[in-house]
Tab-separated table of C-alpha atoms and ligand atoms in Angstrom:
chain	number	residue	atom	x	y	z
A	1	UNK	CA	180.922	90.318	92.222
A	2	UNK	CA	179.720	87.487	89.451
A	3	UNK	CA	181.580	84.566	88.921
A	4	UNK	CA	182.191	85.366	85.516
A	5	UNK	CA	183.869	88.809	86.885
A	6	UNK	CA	186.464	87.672	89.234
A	7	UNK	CA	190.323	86.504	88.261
A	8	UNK	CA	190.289	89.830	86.488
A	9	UNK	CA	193.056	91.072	88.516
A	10	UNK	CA	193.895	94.919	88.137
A	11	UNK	CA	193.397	97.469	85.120
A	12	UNK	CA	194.792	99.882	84.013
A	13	UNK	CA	192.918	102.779	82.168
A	14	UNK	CA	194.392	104.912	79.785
A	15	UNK	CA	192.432	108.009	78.480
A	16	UNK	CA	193.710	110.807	76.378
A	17	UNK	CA	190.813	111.791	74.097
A	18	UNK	CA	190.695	115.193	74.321
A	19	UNK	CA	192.435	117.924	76.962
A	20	UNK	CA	192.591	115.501	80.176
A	21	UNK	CA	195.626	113.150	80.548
A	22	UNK	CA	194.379	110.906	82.616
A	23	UNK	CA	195.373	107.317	84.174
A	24	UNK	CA	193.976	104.854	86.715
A	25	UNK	CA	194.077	101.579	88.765
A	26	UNK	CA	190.988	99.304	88.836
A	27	UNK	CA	190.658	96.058	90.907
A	28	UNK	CA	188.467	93.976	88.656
A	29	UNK	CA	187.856	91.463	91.292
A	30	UNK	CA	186.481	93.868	94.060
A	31	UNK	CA	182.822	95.246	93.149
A	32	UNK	CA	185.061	96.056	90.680
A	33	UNK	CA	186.832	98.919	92.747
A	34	UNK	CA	188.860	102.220	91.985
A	35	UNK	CA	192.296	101.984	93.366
A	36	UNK	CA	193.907	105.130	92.058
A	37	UNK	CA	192.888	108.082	89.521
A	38	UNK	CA	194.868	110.584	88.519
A	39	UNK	CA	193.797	113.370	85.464
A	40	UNK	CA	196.659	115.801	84.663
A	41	UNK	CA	194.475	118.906	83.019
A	42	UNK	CA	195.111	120.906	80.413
A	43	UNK	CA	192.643	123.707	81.168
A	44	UNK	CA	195.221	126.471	81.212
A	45	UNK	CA	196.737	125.411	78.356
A	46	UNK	CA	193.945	125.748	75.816
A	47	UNK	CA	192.216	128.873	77.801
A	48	UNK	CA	193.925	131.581	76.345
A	49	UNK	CA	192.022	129.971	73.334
A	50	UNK	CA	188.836	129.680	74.965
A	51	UNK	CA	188.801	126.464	72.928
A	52	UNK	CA	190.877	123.000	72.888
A	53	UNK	CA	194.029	123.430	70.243
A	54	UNK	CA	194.183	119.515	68.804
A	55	UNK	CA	198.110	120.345	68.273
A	56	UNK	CA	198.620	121.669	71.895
A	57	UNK	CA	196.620	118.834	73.809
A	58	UNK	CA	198.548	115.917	71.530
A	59	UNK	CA	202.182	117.802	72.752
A	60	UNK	CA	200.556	118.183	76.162
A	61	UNK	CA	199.572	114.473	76.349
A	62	UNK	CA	203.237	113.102	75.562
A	63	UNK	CA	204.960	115.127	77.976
A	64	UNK	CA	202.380	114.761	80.607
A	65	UNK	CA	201.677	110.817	80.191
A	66	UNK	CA	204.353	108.849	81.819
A	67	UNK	CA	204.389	111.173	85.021
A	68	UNK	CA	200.462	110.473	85.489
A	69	UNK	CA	201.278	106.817	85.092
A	70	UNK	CA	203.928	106.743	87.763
A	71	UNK	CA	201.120	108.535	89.754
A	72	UNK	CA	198.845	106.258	89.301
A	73	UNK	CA	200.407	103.045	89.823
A	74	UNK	CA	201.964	104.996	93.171
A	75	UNK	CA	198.663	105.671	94.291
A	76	UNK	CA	197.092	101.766	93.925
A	77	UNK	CA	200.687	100.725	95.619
A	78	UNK	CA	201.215	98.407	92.963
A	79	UNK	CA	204.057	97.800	90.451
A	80	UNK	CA	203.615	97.337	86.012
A	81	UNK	CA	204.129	94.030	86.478
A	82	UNK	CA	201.350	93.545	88.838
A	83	UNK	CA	198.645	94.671	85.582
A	84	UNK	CA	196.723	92.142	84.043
A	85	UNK	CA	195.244	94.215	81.229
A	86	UNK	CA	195.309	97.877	80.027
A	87	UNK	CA	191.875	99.221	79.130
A	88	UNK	CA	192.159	102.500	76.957
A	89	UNK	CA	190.083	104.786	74.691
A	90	UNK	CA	190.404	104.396	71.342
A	91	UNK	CA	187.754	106.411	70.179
A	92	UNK	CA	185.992	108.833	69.701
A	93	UNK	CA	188.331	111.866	69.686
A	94	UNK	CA	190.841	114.076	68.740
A	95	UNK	CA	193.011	112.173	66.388
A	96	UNK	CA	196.915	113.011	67.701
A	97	UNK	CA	195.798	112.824	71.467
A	98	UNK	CA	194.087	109.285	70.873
A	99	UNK	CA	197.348	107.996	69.241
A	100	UNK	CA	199.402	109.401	72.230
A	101	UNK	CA	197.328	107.316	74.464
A	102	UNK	CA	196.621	104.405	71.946
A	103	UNK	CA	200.720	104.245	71.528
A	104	UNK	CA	201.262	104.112	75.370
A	105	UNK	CA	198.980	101.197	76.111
A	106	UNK	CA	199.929	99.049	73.273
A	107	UNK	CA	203.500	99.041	74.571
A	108	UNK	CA	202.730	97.933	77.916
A	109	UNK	CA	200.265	95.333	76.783
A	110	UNK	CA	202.744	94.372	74.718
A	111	UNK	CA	206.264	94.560	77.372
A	112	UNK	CA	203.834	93.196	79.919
A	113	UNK	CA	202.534	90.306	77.680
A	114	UNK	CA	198.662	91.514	78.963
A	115	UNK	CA	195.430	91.970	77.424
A	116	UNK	CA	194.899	95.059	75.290
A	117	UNK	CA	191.316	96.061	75.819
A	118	UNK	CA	189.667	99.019	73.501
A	119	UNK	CA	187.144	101.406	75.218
A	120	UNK	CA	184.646	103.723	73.389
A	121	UNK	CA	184.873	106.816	75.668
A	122	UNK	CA	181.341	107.722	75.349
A	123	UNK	CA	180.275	104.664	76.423
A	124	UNK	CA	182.564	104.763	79.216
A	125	UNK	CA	180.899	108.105	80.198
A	126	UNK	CA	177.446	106.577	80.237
A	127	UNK	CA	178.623	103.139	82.169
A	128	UNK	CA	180.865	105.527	85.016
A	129	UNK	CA	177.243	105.600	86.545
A	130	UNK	CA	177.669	102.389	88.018
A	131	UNK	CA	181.458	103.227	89.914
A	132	UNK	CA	180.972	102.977	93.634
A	133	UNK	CA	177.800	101.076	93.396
A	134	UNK	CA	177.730	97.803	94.944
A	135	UNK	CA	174.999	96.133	92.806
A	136	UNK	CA	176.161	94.934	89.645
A	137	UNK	CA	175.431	97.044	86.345
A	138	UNK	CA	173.531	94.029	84.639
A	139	UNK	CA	170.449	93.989	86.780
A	140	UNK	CA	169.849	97.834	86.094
A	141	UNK	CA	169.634	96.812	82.587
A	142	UNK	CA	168.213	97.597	79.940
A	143	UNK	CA	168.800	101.365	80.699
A	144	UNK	CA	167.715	104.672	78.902
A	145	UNK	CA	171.448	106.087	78.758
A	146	UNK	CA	172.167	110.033	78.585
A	147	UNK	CA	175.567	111.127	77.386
A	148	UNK	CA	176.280	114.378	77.560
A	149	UNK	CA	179.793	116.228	77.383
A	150	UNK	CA	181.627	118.373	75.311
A	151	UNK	CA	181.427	116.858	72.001
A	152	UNK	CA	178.614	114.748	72.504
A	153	UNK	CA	174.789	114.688	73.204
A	154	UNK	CA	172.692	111.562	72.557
A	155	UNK	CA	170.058	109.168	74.414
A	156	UNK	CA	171.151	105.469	73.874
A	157	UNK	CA	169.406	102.116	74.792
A	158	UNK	CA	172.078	100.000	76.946
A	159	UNK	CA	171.389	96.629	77.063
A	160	UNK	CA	174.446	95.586	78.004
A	161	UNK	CA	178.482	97.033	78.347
A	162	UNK	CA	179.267	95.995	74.841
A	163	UNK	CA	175.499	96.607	74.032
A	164	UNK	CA	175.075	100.337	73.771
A	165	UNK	CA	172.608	101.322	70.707
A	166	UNK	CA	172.069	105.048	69.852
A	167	UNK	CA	168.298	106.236	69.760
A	168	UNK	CA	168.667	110.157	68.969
A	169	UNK	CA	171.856	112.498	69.015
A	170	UNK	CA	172.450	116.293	68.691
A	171	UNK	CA	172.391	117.461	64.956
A	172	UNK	CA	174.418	120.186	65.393
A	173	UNK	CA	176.612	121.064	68.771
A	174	UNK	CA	177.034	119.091	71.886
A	175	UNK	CA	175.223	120.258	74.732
A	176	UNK	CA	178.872	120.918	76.416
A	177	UNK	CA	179.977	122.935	73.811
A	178	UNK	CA	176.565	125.165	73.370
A	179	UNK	CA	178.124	125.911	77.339
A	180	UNK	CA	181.378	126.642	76.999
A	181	UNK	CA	180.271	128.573	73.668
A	182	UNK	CA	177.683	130.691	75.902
A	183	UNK	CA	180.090	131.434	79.231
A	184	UNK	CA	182.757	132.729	76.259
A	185	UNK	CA	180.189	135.178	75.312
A	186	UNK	CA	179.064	136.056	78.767
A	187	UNK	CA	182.747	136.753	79.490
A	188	UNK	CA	183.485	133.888	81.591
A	189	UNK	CA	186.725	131.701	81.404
A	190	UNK	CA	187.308	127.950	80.189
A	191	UNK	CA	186.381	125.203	80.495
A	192	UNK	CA	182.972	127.655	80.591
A	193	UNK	CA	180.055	125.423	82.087
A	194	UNK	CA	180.898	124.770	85.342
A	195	UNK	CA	181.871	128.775	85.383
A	196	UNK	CA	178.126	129.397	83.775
A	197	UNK	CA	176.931	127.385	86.468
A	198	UNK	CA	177.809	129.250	89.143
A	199	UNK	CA	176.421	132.342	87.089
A	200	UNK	CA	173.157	130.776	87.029
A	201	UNK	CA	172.552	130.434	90.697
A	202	UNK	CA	171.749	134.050	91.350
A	203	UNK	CA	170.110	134.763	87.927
A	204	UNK	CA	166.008	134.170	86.931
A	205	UNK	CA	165.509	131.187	84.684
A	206	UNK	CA	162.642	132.899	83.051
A	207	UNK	CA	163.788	136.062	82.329
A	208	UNK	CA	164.327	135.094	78.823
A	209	UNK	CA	162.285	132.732	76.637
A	210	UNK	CA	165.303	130.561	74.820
A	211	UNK	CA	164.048	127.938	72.249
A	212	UNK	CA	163.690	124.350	73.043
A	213	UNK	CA	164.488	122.244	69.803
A	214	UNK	CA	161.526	119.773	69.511
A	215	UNK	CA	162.225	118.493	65.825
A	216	UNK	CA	159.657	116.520	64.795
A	217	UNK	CA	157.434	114.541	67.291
A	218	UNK	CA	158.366	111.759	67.614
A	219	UNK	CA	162.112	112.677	66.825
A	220	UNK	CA	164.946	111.861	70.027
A	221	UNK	CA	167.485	114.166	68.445
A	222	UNK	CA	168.526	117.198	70.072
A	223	UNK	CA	169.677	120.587	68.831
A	224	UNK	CA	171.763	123.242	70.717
A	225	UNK	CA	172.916	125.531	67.986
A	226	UNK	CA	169.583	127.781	68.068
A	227	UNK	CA	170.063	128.254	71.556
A	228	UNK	CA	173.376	129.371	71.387
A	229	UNK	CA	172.225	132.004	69.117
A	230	UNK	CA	169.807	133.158	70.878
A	231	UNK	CA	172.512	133.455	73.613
A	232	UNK	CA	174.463	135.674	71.259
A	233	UNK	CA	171.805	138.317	70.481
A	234	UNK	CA	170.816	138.134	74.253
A	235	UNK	CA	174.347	139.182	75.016
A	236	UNK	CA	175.408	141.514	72.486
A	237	UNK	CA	171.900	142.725	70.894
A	238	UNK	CA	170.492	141.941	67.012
A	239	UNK	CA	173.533	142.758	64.885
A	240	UNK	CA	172.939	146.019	62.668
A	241	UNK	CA	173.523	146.084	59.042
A	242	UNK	CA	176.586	144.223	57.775
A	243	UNK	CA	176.300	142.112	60.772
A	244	UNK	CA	177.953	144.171	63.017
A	245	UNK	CA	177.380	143.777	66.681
A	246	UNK	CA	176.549	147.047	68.983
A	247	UNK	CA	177.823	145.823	72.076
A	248	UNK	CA	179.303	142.681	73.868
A	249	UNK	CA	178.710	141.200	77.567
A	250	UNK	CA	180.489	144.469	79.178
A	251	UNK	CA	177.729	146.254	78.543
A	252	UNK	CA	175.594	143.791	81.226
A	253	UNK	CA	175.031	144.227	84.703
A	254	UNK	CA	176.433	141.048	86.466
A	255	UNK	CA	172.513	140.523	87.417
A	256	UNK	CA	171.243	140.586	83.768
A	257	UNK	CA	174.500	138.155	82.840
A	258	UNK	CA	173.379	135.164	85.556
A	259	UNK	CA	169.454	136.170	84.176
A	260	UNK	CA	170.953	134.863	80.536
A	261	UNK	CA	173.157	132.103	82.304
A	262	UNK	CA	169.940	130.659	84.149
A	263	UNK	CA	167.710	130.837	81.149
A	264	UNK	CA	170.152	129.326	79.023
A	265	UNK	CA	170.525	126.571	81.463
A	266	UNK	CA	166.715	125.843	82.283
A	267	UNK	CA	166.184	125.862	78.371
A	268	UNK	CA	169.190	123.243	78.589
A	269	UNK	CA	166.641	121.157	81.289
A	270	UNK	CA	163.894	121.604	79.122
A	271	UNK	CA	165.289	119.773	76.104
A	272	UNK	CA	166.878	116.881	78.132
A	273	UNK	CA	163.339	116.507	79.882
A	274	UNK	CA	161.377	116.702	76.650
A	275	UNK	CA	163.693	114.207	74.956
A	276	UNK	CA	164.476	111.832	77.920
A	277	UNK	CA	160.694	111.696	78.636
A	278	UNK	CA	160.145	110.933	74.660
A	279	UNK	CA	162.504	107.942	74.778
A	280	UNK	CA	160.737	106.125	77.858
A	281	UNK	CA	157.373	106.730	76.611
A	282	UNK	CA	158.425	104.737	73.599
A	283	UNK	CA	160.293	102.193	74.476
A	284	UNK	CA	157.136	100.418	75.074
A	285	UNK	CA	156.966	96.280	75.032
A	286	UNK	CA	157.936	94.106	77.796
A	287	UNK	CA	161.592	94.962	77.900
A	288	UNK	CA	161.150	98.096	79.595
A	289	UNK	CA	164.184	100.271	80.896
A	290	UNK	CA	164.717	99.620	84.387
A	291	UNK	CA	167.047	102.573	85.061
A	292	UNK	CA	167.855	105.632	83.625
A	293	UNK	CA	171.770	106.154	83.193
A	294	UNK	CA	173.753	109.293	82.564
A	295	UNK	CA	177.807	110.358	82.537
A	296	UNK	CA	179.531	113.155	80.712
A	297	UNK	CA	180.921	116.241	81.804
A	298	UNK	CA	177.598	117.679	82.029
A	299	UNK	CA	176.213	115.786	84.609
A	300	UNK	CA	178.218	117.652	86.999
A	301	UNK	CA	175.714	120.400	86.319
A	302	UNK	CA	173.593	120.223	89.382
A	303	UNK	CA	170.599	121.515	87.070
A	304	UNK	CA	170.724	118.668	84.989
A	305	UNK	CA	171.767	116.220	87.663
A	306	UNK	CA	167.799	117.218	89.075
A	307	UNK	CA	166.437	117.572	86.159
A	308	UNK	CA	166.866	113.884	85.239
A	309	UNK	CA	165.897	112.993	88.656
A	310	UNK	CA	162.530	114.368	88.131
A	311	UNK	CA	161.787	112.476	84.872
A	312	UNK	CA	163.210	109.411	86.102
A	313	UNK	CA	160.987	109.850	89.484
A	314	UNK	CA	157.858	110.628	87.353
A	315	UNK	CA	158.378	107.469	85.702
A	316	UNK	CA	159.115	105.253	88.296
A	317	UNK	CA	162.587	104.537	87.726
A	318	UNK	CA	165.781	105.070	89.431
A	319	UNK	CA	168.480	107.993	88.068
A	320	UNK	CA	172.031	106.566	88.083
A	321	UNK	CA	174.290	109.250	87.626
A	322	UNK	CA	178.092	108.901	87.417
A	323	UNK	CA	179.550	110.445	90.286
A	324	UNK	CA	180.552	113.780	89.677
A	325	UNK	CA	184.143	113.376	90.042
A	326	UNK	CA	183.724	110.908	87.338
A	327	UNK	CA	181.712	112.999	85.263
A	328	UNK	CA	184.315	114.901	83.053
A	329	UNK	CA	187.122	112.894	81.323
A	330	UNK	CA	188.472	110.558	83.643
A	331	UNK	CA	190.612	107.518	83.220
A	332	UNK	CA	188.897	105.181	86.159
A	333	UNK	CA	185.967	104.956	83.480
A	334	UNK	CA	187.744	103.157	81.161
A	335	UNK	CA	189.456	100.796	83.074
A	336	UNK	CA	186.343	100.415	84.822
A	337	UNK	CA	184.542	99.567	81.490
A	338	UNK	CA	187.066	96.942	80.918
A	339	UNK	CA	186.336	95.519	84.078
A	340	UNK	CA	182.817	95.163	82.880
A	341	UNK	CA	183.175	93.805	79.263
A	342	UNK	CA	182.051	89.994	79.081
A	343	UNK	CA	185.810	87.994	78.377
A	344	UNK	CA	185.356	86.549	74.917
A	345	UNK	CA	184.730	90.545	74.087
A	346	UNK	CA	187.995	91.189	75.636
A	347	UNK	CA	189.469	88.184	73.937
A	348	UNK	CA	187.707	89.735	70.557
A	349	UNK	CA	189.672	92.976	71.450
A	350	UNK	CA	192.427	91.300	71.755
A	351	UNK	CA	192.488	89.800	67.926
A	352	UNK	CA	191.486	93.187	66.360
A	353	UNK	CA	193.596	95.915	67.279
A	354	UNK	CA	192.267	99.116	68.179
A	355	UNK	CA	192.695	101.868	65.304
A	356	UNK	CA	192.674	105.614	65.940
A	357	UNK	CA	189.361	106.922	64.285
A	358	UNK	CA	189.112	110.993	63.271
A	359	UNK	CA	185.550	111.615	65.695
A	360	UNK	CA	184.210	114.578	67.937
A	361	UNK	CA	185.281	114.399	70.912
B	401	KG4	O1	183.100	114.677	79.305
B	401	KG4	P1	183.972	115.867	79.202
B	401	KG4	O2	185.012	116.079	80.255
B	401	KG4	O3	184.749	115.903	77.842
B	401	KG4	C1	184.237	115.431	76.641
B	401	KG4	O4	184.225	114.197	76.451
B	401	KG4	O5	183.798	116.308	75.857
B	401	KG4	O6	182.995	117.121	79.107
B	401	KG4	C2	183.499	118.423	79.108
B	401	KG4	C3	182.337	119.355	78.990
B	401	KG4	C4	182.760	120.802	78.802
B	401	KG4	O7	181.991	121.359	77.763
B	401	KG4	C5	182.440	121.428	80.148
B	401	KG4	O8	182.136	122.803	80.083
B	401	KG4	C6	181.226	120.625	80.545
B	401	KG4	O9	181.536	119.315	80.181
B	401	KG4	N1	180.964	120.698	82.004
B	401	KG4	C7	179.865	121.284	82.526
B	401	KG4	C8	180.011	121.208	83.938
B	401	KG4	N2	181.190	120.573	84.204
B	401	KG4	C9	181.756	120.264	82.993
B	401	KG4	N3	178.801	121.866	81.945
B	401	KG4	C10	177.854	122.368	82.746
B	401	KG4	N4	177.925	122.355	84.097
B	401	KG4	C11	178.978	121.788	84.728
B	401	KG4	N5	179.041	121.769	86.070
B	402	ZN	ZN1	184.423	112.796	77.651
């Protein structure tokens, strides 16, 4: 703990940016620490979709808010009153779920007479790699950071928590999405990649040849859509005339589905190497990384978990990735993140309000 850090007192975190109604109790004063996190899903909600519905999750969020809450402050064993700021994420997302969220917090900082502190989710994502550690984030610093999820891909340079620069991004889908979009089509359920993971384990990563978007040379952006493409034609064959598919994934042995589920994912490796690697070689100068730093909801993937091991080892620097019950949307990230932001930023959040902004998720 740094001097500057303690007399924080306990957060709350609020996050509703997408499908996950989630709430939890941080004690800025200890490491900072996780006292309680609760996540009300809305998985079987939006499966019968095999997609989140934006109207759905918003409805979903207001009836499923206060109860995860009450949760929450039950499981720190502490009372409203006992908050000294709510932390929550005010972008990027889907537009009615943010406000649901966005709405809640602003009352209680308000009824509570407490600090109001705004949280970019993403960067939450990528800064949930230092919960549970007992060093503090700053001397990890400057990191290569990795956030990858549902509805976003990109490799950032993290100098600090309210410091987060973006150095390359996905042109087209999020590497979460390219997942979910592939276990749909392999005729697995949703959410779809930890489902494709599974797959994967008893399939051959080389059995197909998917493309690895390089862009140009020098270029950190990623690309996922020709990928998931090729995933389609794997699955249901080149489409005759008129476009017209011959077949679809029932036509596949189970072997020959977890062959396409453990190319796609090694392809899915392969970029992350190639573009990870890219972004330490040039960093260059004296103010080299010192860590690399990764959160998201595809973290979990174990794949991907090793895969940024290995570059980070080759390089000589350590991989700090969020725990994987912190991985996917949590709400001990954000108030977490507000532990971490210097206090004249939280005084700056303070004086301009946090507005709901139309993102990806
Ligand atoms: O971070 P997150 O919960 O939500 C967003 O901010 O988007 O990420 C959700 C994404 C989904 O696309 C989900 O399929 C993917 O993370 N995901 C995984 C795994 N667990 C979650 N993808 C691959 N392997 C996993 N084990
Ligand atoms: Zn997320």
């Amino acid at each position: 703990m740094t001097a500057e850090r303690s007399n924080r007192g306990l957060i709350l975190g609020i996050e509703t940016t997408c499908d996950e109604t989630a709430c939890a109790v941080v004690d800025a004063d200890a490491s900072p620490r996780v006292l309680a996190s609760v996540i009300a899903t809305q998985h079987e909600l939006h499966a019968p979709y095999a997609g989140v519905v934006p109207e759905l999750a918003s409805r979903a969020h207001v009836e499923r808010l206060i109860p995860t809450l009450r949760a929450a402050t039950a499981q720190a064993g502490i009372q409203l009153s006992d908050l000294t700021a709510v932390a929550v994420a005010d972008r990027p997302g889907l537009v009615g779920s943010l406000l649901v969220g966005l709405t809640a917090a602003k009352s209680l900082a308000w009824t509570l007479g407490i600090p109001l502190i705004p949280i970019n989710h993403v960067h939450a994502h990528l800064l949930a790699a230092f919960i549970e550690r007992d060093e503090p984030a700053e001397q990890s610093l400057p990191a290569i950071g990795l956030a990858v999820s549902g509805g976003h891909t990109a490799i950032y340079d993290i100098a600090g928590p309210a410091s987060v620069r973006t150095l390359g991004a996905t042109i087209d889908d999020a590497l979460g999405e390219a997942f979910d979009k592939a276990a749909t089509l392999l005729g697995l359920g949703h959410p779809g990649g930890p489902l494709l993971e599974q797959l994967a384990e008893h399939g051959d990563p080389r059995a197909h040849k998917f493309p690895i978007a390089r862009l140009d040379k020098t270029s950190l952006d990623l690309s996922f859509s020709g990928l998931k493409t090729a995933v389609l034609y794997a699955v249901r064959g080149i489409p005759a005339r008129g476009g017209v598919f011959q077949r679809d994934h029932t036509a596949l042995t189970e072997q020959a589905k977890a062959d396409i589920a453990a190319s796609f994912q090694h392809a899915a490796c392969a970029a992350i190497k190639l573009k990870l690697s890219r972004a330490i070689e040039q960093w260059g100068g004296a103010n080299a990384p010192r860590a690399i730093v990764a959160g998201g909801g595809v973290i979990a993937n174990r794949a991907v978990r090793a895969t940024i091991e290995g570059v980070a080892s080759k390089h000589g620097l350590p991989a700090l990735l969020a725990p994987s019950r912190y991985c996917t949307d949590n709400a001990a990230m954000i108030a977490f993140m507000g532990s971490l932001l210097p206090l004249p930023e939280q005084a700056k959040a303070m004086a301009s309000p946090p507005r709901a902004t139309v993102d990806r998720v």
